[in-house]
Amino acid sequence: LVFDEPTLTAMALAHVQKTPVKPSERGVYVPPGLESIIMNLLEKDPKKRISDAGELHRKLRSLTDLPRWCEDAAAGWWISNLPESEARHKLIVEDEIPTTAEIDCPNLETARS
C-alpha cells in the first residue's frame, strides 16, 4: 500500500493530502529515472504532473537506466505475480506463457525500434 493508515477514512485523506513515500524509501528497487516519473504521476498538484499520454510516452522512452524488457517479459512478470488461481494456471499451462526468468529479451534499443 502507498499509505499505511489505520482506517479507511484516514487512508482516503492520505490520498488527498499526503505525498506518497518513494518506492526506494519503502525498500523497493525502481530505477531512479522511472521512480522520478512515478512520483511525478502521483503529484498532488495537477499542474506539476505529466500532462498527457504523449508526454509520459516520451519520458519513458528517454529512460536509460531500465533493465532489458519486452512484451514476453511483461507477460511473464504478470504471470509470476498473479495470485494463485485457476486463471493463473490457465495462462501458464494452457497458453504456455513463460515466467520472467525463462525469457531472454532482445537488446533494449532493438526492443524500442
mmCIF file of N, CA and C in Angstrom:
data_model
loop_
_atom_site.group_PDB
_atom_site.id
_atom_site.type_symbol
_atom_site.label_atom_id
_atom_site.label_comp_id
_atom_site.label_asym_id
_atom_site.label_seq_id
_atom_site.Cartn_x
_atom_site.Cartn_y
_atom_site.Cartn_z
ATOM 1 N N LEU A 1 0.823 -1.188 0.000
ATOM 2 C CA LEU A 1 0.000 0.000 0.000
ATOM 3 C C LEU A 1 0.866 1.250 0.000
ATOM 4 N N VAL A 2 0.384 2.260 -0.648
ATOM 5 C CA VAL A 2 1.124 3.518 -0.713
ATOM 6 C C VAL A 2 1.121 4.217 0.640
ATOM 7 N N PHE A 3 -0.006 4.160 1.319
ATOM 8 C CA PHE A 3 -0.127 4.784 2.632
ATOM 9 C C PHE A 3 -0.485 3.718 3.658
ATOM 10 N N ASP A 4 0.076 3.852 4.825
ATOM 11 C CA ASP A 4 -0.192 2.920 5.910
ATOM 12 C C ASP A 4 -1.019 3.654 6.959
ATOM 13 N N GLU A 5 -2.319 3.609 6.802
ATOM 14 C CA GLU A 5 -3.221 4.335 7.684
ATOM 15 C C GLU A 5 -4.131 3.356 8.420
ATOM 16 N N PRO A 6 -4.559 3.707 9.637
ATOM 17 C CA PRO A 6 -5.327 2.770 10.463
ATOM 18 C C PRO A 6 -6.790 2.582 10.061
ATOM 19 N N THR A 7 -7.375 3.558 9.349
ATOM 20 C CA THR A 7 -8.785 3.461 8.985
ATOM 21 C C THR A 7 -8.967 3.820 7.513
ATOM 22 N N LEU A 8 -10.113 3.455 6.970
ATOM 23 C CA LEU A 8 -10.404 3.803 5.576
ATOM 24 C C LEU A 8 -10.500 5.311 5.384
ATOM 25 N N THR A 9 -11.049 5.998 6.365
ATOM 26 C CA THR A 9 -11.150 7.461 6.287
ATOM 27 C C THR A 9 -9.760 8.092 6.258
ATOM 28 N N ALA A 10 -8.890 7.625 7.135
ATOM 29 C CA ALA A 10 -7.514 8.137 7.163
ATOM 30 C C ALA A 10 -6.798 7.823 5.855
ATOM 31 N N MET A 11 -7.079 6.644 5.299
ATOM 32 C CA MET A 11 -6.468 6.265 4.022
ATOM 33 C C MET A 11 -6.944 7.205 2.912
ATOM 34 N N ALA A 12 -8.231 7.491 2.868
ATOM 35 C CA ALA A 12 -8.770 8.397 1.853
ATOM 36 C C ALA A 12 -8.175 9.797 1.993
ATOM 37 N N LEU A 13 -8.076 10.280 3.224
ATOM 38 C CA LEU A 13 -7.478 11.600 3.458
ATOM 39 C C LEU A 13 -6.004 11.622 3.051
ATOM 40 N N ALA A 14 -5.303 10.542 3.322
ATOM 41 C CA ALA A 14 -3.884 10.478 2.951
ATOM 42 C C ALA A 14 -3.718 10.602 1.438
ATOM 43 N N HIS A 15 -4.610 9.987 0.680
ATOM 44 C CA HIS A 15 -4.527 10.071 -0.786
ATOM 45 C C HIS A 15 -4.682 11.502 -1.270
ATOM 46 N N VAL A 16 -5.446 12.285 -0.560
ATOM 47 C CA VAL A 16 -5.680 13.669 -0.953
ATOM 48 C C VAL A 16 -4.601 14.604 -0.409
ATOM 49 N N GLN A 17 -4.107 14.333 0.795
ATOM 50 C CA GLN A 17 -3.268 15.300 1.493
ATOM 51 C C GLN A 17 -1.782 14.968 1.562
ATOM 52 N N LYS A 18 -1.409 13.700 1.546
ATOM 53 C CA LYS A 18 -0.012 13.324 1.784
ATOM 54 C C LYS A 18 0.722 12.991 0.490
ATOM 55 N N THR A 19 2.002 13.276 0.499
ATOM 56 C CA THR A 19 2.860 12.863 -0.603
ATOM 57 C C THR A 19 3.260 11.414 -0.365
ATOM 58 N N PRO A 20 3.072 10.552 -1.370
ATOM 59 C CA PRO A 20 3.448 9.151 -1.183
ATOM 60 C C PRO A 20 4.954 9.007 -0.948
ATOM 61 N N VAL A 21 5.319 7.975 -0.225
ATOM 62 C CA VAL A 21 6.726 7.663 0.002
ATOM 63 C C VAL A 21 7.276 7.034 -1.282
ATOM 64 N N LYS A 22 8.473 7.425 -1.662
ATOM 65 C CA LYS A 22 9.094 6.867 -2.855
ATOM 66 C C LYS A 22 9.277 5.360 -2.687
ATOM 67 N N PRO A 23 9.152 4.610 -3.784
ATOM 68 C CA PRO A 23 9.384 3.164 -3.688
ATOM 69 C C PRO A 23 10.744 2.831 -3.060
ATOM 70 N N SER A 24 11.779 3.587 -3.421
ATOM 71 C CA SER A 24 13.119 3.313 -2.885
ATOM 72 C C SER A 24 13.186 3.507 -1.376
ATOM 73 N N GLU A 25 12.343 4.395 -0.850
ATOM 74 C CA GLU A 25 12.304 4.616 0.597
ATOM 75 C C GLU A 25 11.491 3.542 1.311
ATOM 76 N N ARG A 26 10.767 2.740 0.542
ATOM 77 C CA ARG A 26 9.988 1.637 1.101
ATOM 78 C C ARG A 26 10.711 0.308 0.901
ATOM 79 N N GLY A 27 11.947 0.369 0.406
ATOM 80 C CA GLY A 27 12.718 -0.849 0.216
ATOM 81 C C GLY A 27 12.455 -1.561 -1.101
ATOM 82 N N VAL A 28 11.822 -0.871 -2.062
ATOM 83 C CA VAL A 28 11.532 -1.453 -3.367
ATOM 84 C C VAL A 28 12.462 -0.804 -4.382
ATOM 85 N N TYR A 29 13.214 -1.623 -5.120
ATOM 86 C CA TYR A 29 14.105 -1.041 -6.116
ATOM 87 C C TYR A 29 13.314 -0.690 -7.373
ATOM 88 N N VAL A 30 13.414 0.553 -7.754
ATOM 89 C CA VAL A 30 12.895 1.057 -9.017
ATOM 90 C C VAL A 30 14.013 1.931 -9.575
ATOM 91 N N PRO A 31 14.397 1.749 -10.839
ATOM 92 C CA PRO A 31 15.440 2.610 -11.390
ATOM 93 C C PRO A 31 15.103 4.082 -11.138
ATOM 94 N N PRO A 32 16.112 4.891 -10.824
ATOM 95 C CA PRO A 32 15.868 6.291 -10.437
ATOM 96 C C PRO A 32 15.032 7.097 -11.426
ATOM 97 N N GLY A 33 15.283 6.957 -12.705
ATOM 98 C CA GLY A 33 14.511 7.717 -13.696
ATOM 99 C C GLY A 33 13.045 7.327 -13.689
ATOM 100 N N LEU A 34 12.780 6.039 -13.557
ATOM 101 C CA LEU A 34 11.399 5.563 -13.509
ATOM 102 C C LEU A 34 10.732 6.006 -12.213
ATOM 103 N N GLU A 35 11.470 5.964 -11.115
ATOM 104 C CA GLU A 35 10.920 6.423 -9.847
ATOM 105 C C GLU A 35 10.522 7.905 -9.934
ATOM 106 N N SER A 36 11.324 8.692 -10.592
ATOM 107 C CA SER A 36 11.020 10.111 -10.768
ATOM 108 C C SER A 36 9.710 10.292 -11.542
ATOM 109 N N ILE A 37 9.509 9.498 -12.577
ATOM 110 C CA ILE A 37 8.276 9.572 -13.361
ATOM 111 C C ILE A 37 7.084 9.136 -12.509
ATOM 112 N N ILE A 38 7.242 8.059 -11.766
ATOM 113 C CA ILE A 38 6.165 7.573 -10.891
ATOM 114 C C ILE A 38 5.753 8.658 -9.910
ATOM 115 N N MET A 39 6.742 9.269 -9.266
ATOM 116 C CA MET A 39 6.433 10.299 -8.276
ATOM 117 C C MET A 39 5.775 11.516 -8.935
ATOM 118 N N ASN A 40 6.186 11.833 -10.154
ATOM 119 C CA ASN A 40 5.554 12.938 -10.867
ATOM 120 C C ASN A 40 4.090 12.619 -11.149
ATOM 121 N N LEU A 41 3.794 11.386 -11.528
ATOM 122 C CA LEU A 41 2.416 10.990 -11.805
ATOM 123 C C LEU A 41 1.544 11.024 -10.555
ATOM 124 N N LEU A 42 2.159 10.889 -9.381
ATOM 125 C CA LEU A 42 1.430 10.920 -8.115
ATOM 126 C C LEU A 42 1.376 12.311 -7.487
ATOM 127 N N GLU A 43 1.917 13.289 -8.186
ATOM 128 C CA GLU A 43 1.939 14.673 -7.699
ATOM 129 C C GLU A 43 0.522 15.148 -7.393
ATOM 130 N N LYS A 44 0.352 15.809 -6.254
ATOM 131 C CA LYS A 44 -0.970 16.298 -5.842
ATOM 132 C C LYS A 44 -1.464 17.446 -6.727
ATOM 133 N N ASP A 45 -0.556 18.320 -7.135
ATOM 134 C CA ASP A 45 -0.918 19.475 -7.958
ATOM 135 C C ASP A 45 -0.951 19.055 -9.431
ATOM 136 N N PRO A 46 -2.127 19.017 -10.054
ATOM 137 C CA PRO A 46 -2.227 18.589 -11.453
ATOM 138 C C PRO A 46 -1.337 19.380 -12.410
ATOM 139 N N LYS A 47 -1.066 20.642 -12.082
ATOM 140 C CA LYS A 47 -0.224 21.464 -12.954
ATOM 141 C C LYS A 47 1.225 20.976 -12.967
ATOM 142 N N LYS A 48 1.634 20.244 -11.940
ATOM 143 C CA LYS A 48 3.005 19.742 -11.846
ATOM 144 C C LYS A 48 3.152 18.338 -12.435
ATOM 145 N N ARG A 49 2.024 17.664 -12.711
ATOM 146 C CA ARG A 49 2.047 16.298 -13.235
ATOM 147 C C ARG A 49 2.344 16.266 -14.724
ATOM 148 N N ILE A 50 2.807 15.125 -15.195
ATOM 149 C CA ILE A 50 2.911 14.885 -16.634
ATOM 150 C C ILE A 50 1.520 15.131 -17.205
ATOM 151 N N SER A 51 1.444 15.898 -18.288
ATOM 152 C CA SER A 51 0.148 16.409 -18.739
ATOM 153 C C SER A 51 -0.670 15.447 -19.587
ATOM 154 N N ASP A 52 -0.020 14.537 -20.317
ATOM 155 C CA ASP A 52 -0.802 13.652 -21.181
ATOM 156 C C ASP A 52 0.003 12.395 -21.521
ATOM 157 N N ALA A 53 -0.653 11.472 -22.190
ATOM 158 C CA ALA A 53 -0.024 10.190 -22.521
ATOM 159 C C ALA A 53 1.192 10.373 -23.432
ATOM 160 N N GLY A 54 1.146 11.350 -24.313
ATOM 161 C CA GLY A 54 2.277 11.601 -25.209
ATOM 162 C C GLY A 54 3.518 12.004 -24.432
ATOM 163 N N GLU A 55 3.336 12.900 -23.464
ATOM 164 C CA GLU A 55 4.465 13.321 -22.637
ATOM 165 C C GLU A 55 5.004 12.147 -21.821
ATOM 166 N N LEU A 56 4.107 11.346 -21.259
ATOM 167 C CA LEU A 56 4.529 10.165 -20.497
ATOM 168 C C LEU A 56 5.308 9.212 -21.399
ATOM 169 N N HIS A 57 4.817 8.983 -22.588
ATOM 170 C CA HIS A 57 5.493 8.095 -23.538
ATOM 171 C C HIS A 57 6.901 8.603 -23.842
ATOM 172 N N ARG A 58 7.040 9.894 -24.103
ATOM 173 C CA ARG A 58 8.367 10.467 -24.401
ATOM 174 C C ARG A 58 9.307 10.303 -23.206
ATOM 175 N N LYS A 59 8.810 10.564 -22.006
ATOM 176 C CA LYS A 59 9.653 10.450 -20.815
ATOM 177 C C LYS A 59 10.083 8.998 -20.593
ATOM 178 N N LEU A 60 9.156 8.067 -20.762
ATOM 179 C CA LEU A 60 9.503 6.654 -20.573
ATOM 180 C C LEU A 60 10.517 6.197 -21.623
ATOM 181 N N ARG A 61 10.339 6.616 -22.850
ATOM 182 C CA ARG A 61 11.267 6.208 -23.919
ATOM 183 C C ARG A 61 12.650 6.819 -23.740
ATOM 184 N N SER A 62 12.736 7.935 -23.020
ATOM 185 C CA SER A 62 14.040 8.593 -22.838
ATOM 186 C C SER A 62 14.855 7.969 -21.701
ATOM 187 N N LEU A 63 14.241 7.096 -20.918
ATOM 188 C CA LEU A 63 14.961 6.493 -19.791
ATOM 189 C C LEU A 63 16.096 5.608 -20.280
ATOM 190 N N THR A 64 17.223 5.731 -19.615
ATOM 191 C CA THR A 64 18.380 4.912 -19.984
ATOM 192 C C THR A 64 18.783 3.952 -18.865
ATOM 193 N N ASP A 65 18.110 4.044 -17.720
ATOM 194 C CA ASP A 65 18.516 3.228 -16.567
ATOM 195 C C ASP A 65 17.597 2.035 -16.322
ATOM 196 N N LEU A 66 16.881 1.604 -17.367
ATOM 197 C CA LEU A 66 15.974 0.464 -17.214
ATOM 198 C C LEU A 66 16.640 -0.836 -17.645
ATOM 199 N N PRO A 67 16.296 -1.938 -16.995
ATOM 200 C CA PRO A 67 16.796 -3.231 -17.443
ATOM 201 C C PRO A 67 16.113 -3.620 -18.755
ATOM 202 N N ARG A 68 16.658 -4.641 -19.408
ATOM 203 C CA ARG A 68 16.034 -5.104 -20.642
ATOM 204 C C ARG A 68 14.615 -5.569 -20.344
ATOM 205 N N TRP A 69 13.708 -5.242 -21.231
ATOM 206 C CA TRP A 69 12.299 -5.567 -21.004
ATOM 207 C C TRP A 69 11.628 -5.691 -22.353
ATOM 208 N N CYS A 70 10.670 -6.584 -22.466
ATOM 209 C CA CYS A 70 9.928 -6.769 -23.706
ATOM 210 C C CYS A 70 8.539 -7.295 -23.366
ATOM 211 N N GLU A 71 7.699 -7.458 -24.367
ATOM 212 C CA GLU A 71 6.327 -7.928 -24.112
ATOM 213 C C GLU A 71 6.315 -9.283 -23.421
ATOM 214 N N ASP A 72 7.190 -10.184 -23.850
ATOM 215 C CA ASP A 72 7.224 -11.510 -23.232
ATOM 216 C C ASP A 72 7.616 -11.413 -21.757
ATOM 217 N N ALA A 73 8.571 -10.551 -21.453
ATOM 218 C CA ALA A 73 8.977 -10.382 -20.051
ATOM 219 C C ALA A 73 7.834 -9.783 -19.242
ATOM 220 N N ALA A 74 7.106 -8.831 -19.818
ATOM 221 C CA ALA A 74 5.972 -8.230 -19.120
ATOM 222 C C ALA A 74 4.909 -9.289 -18.833
ATOM 223 N N ALA A 75 4.596 -10.106 -19.831
ATOM 224 C CA ALA A 75 3.605 -11.168 -19.626
ATOM 225 C C ALA A 75 4.085 -12.133 -18.549
ATOM 226 N N GLY A 76 5.362 -12.482 -18.591
ATOM 227 C CA GLY A 76 5.914 -13.377 -17.580
ATOM 228 C C GLY A 76 5.863 -12.770 -16.187
ATOM 229 N N TRP A 77 6.126 -11.457 -16.098
ATOM 230 C CA TRP A 77 6.061 -10.792 -14.795
ATOM 231 C C TRP A 77 4.652 -10.883 -14.234
ATOM 232 N N TRP A 78 3.655 -10.587 -15.064
ATOM 233 C CA TRP A 78 2.273 -10.646 -14.584
ATOM 234 C C TRP A 78 1.906 -12.063 -14.147
ATOM 235 N N ILE A 79 2.333 -13.049 -14.904
ATOM 236 C CA ILE A 79 2.038 -14.428 -14.536
ATOM 237 C C ILE A 79 2.706 -14.771 -13.210
ATOM 238 N N SER A 80 3.951 -14.373 -13.050
ATOM 239 C CA SER A 80 4.682 -14.673 -11.817
ATOM 240 C C SER A 80 4.101 -13.960 -10.606
ATOM 241 N N ASN A 81 3.432 -12.835 -10.825
ATOM 242 C CA ASN A 81 2.942 -12.029 -9.714
ATOM 243 C C ASN A 81 1.432 -12.088 -9.505
ATOM 244 N N LEU A 82 0.728 -12.841 -10.334
ATOM 245 C CA LEU A 82 -0.699 -13.042 -10.100
ATOM 246 C C LEU A 82 -0.875 -13.988 -8.921
ATOM 247 N N PRO A 83 -1.908 -13.792 -8.131
ATOM 248 C CA PRO A 83 -2.154 -14.751 -7.048
ATOM 249 C C PRO A 83 -2.477 -16.125 -7.635
ATOM 250 N N GLU A 84 -2.222 -17.143 -6.867
ATOM 251 C CA GLU A 84 -2.561 -18.495 -7.309
ATOM 252 C C GLU A 84 -4.051 -18.542 -7.613
ATOM 253 N N SER A 85 -4.401 -19.016 -8.790
ATOM 254 C CA SER A 85 -5.805 -19.111 -9.167
ATOM 255 C C SER A 85 -5.919 -19.991 -10.399
ATOM 256 N N GLU A 86 -7.141 -20.324 -10.742
ATOM 257 C CA GLU A 86 -7.362 -21.095 -11.964
ATOM 258 C C GLU A 86 -6.944 -20.278 -13.182
ATOM 259 N N ALA A 87 -7.199 -18.959 -13.152
ATOM 260 C CA ALA A 87 -6.843 -18.102 -14.282
ATOM 261 C C ALA A 87 -5.333 -18.091 -14.491
ATOM 262 N N ARG A 88 -4.573 -17.993 -13.397
ATOM 263 C CA ARG A 88 -3.110 -18.010 -13.489
ATOM 264 C C ARG A 88 -2.645 -19.345 -14.049
ATOM 265 N N HIS A 89 -3.213 -20.430 -13.543
ATOM 266 C CA HIS A 89 -2.842 -21.767 -14.013
ATOM 267 C C HIS A 89 -3.132 -21.890 -15.511
ATOM 268 N N LYS A 90 -4.299 -21.401 -15.941
ATOM 269 C CA LYS A 90 -4.661 -21.475 -17.354
ATOM 270 C C LYS A 90 -3.657 -20.700 -18.203
ATOM 271 N N LEU A 91 -3.287 -19.506 -17.765
ATOM 272 C CA LEU A 91 -2.344 -18.703 -18.537
ATOM 273 C C LEU A 91 -0.990 -19.393 -18.668
ATOM 274 N N ILE A 92 -0.512 -19.992 -17.583
ATOM 275 C CA ILE A 92 0.809 -20.616 -17.618
ATOM 276 C C ILE A 92 0.781 -21.933 -18.368
ATOM 277 N N VAL A 93 -0.158 -22.794 -18.027
ATOM 278 C CA VAL A 93 -0.164 -24.147 -18.578
ATOM 279 C C VAL A 93 -0.755 -24.204 -19.975
ATOM 280 N N GLU A 94 -1.974 -23.681 -20.137
ATOM 281 C CA GLU A 94 -2.642 -23.811 -21.419
ATOM 282 C C GLU A 94 -2.082 -22.873 -22.478
ATOM 283 N N ASP A 95 -1.743 -21.646 -22.088
ATOM 284 C CA ASP A 95 -1.222 -20.686 -23.057
ATOM 285 C C ASP A 95 0.297 -20.739 -23.145
ATOM 286 N N GLU A 96 0.920 -21.516 -22.258
ATOM 287 C CA GLU A 96 2.366 -21.716 -22.235
ATOM 288 C C GLU A 96 3.137 -20.401 -22.166
ATOM 289 N N ILE A 97 2.695 -19.505 -21.305
ATOM 290 C CA ILE A 97 3.410 -18.235 -21.120
ATOM 291 C C ILE A 97 4.551 -18.493 -20.148
ATOM 292 N N PRO A 98 5.779 -18.157 -20.526
ATOM 293 C CA PRO A 98 6.916 -18.393 -19.635
ATOM 294 C C PRO A 98 6.948 -17.391 -18.490
ATOM 295 N N THR A 99 7.604 -17.755 -17.417
ATOM 296 C CA THR A 99 7.826 -16.806 -16.346
ATOM 297 C C THR A 99 9.001 -15.918 -16.733
ATOM 298 N N THR A 100 9.175 -14.806 -16.034
ATOM 299 C CA THR A 100 10.204 -13.828 -16.372
ATOM 300 C C THR A 100 11.594 -14.450 -16.449
ATOM 301 N N ALA A 101 11.897 -15.366 -15.560
ATOM 302 C CA ALA A 101 13.230 -15.970 -15.506
ATOM 303 C C ALA A 101 13.550 -16.767 -16.768
ATOM 304 N N GLU A 102 12.531 -17.180 -17.512
ATOM 305 C CA GLU A 102 12.753 -18.007 -18.693
ATOM 306 C C GLU A 102 12.878 -17.198 -19.981
ATOM 307 N N ILE A 103 12.857 -15.872 -19.889
ATOM 308 C CA ILE A 103 12.795 -15.026 -21.076
ATOM 309 C C ILE A 103 14.121 -14.330 -21.323
ATOM 310 N N ASP A 104 14.563 -14.366 -22.561
ATOM 311 C CA ASP A 104 15.751 -13.641 -22.963
ATOM 312 C C ASP A 104 15.295 -12.530 -23.902
ATOM 313 N N CYS A 105 15.142 -11.331 -23.367
ATOM 314 C CA CYS A 105 14.656 -10.207 -24.163
ATOM 315 C C CYS A 105 15.744 -9.726 -25.114
ATOM 316 N N PRO A 106 15.311 -9.163 -26.230
ATOM 317 C CA PRO A 106 16.309 -8.557 -27.119
ATOM 318 C C PRO A 106 16.906 -7.331 -26.454
ATOM 319 N N ASN A 107 17.973 -6.838 -27.040
ATOM 320 C CA ASN A 107 18.600 -5.614 -26.551
ATOM 321 C C ASN A 107 17.543 -4.525 -26.436
ATOM 322 N N LEU A 108 17.637 -3.696 -25.414
ATOM 323 C CA LEU A 108 16.642 -2.654 -25.159
ATOM 324 C C LEU A 108 16.468 -1.740 -26.364
ATOM 325 N N GLU A 109 17.559 -1.373 -27.008
ATOM 326 C CA GLU A 109 17.452 -0.494 -28.178
ATOM 327 C C GLU A 109 16.701 -1.185 -29.302
ATOM 328 N N THR A 110 16.930 -2.496 -29.487
ATOM 329 C CA THR A 110 16.218 -3.243 -30.506
ATOM 330 C C THR A 110 14.737 -3.288 -30.180
ATOM 331 N N ALA A 111 14.423 -3.501 -28.894
ATOM 332 C CA ALA A 111 13.030 -3.581 -28.469
ATOM 333 C C ALA A 111 12.305 -2.271 -28.650
ATOM 334 N N ARG A 112 13.023 -1.152 -28.572
ATOM 335 C CA ARG A 112 12.395 0.161 -28.721
ATOM 336 C C ARG A 112 12.161 0.525 -30.175
ATOM 337 N N SER A 113 12.810 -0.131 -31.099
ATOM 338 C CA SER A 113 12.701 0.212 -32.516
ATOM 339 C C SER A 113 11.339 -0.135 -33.076
#
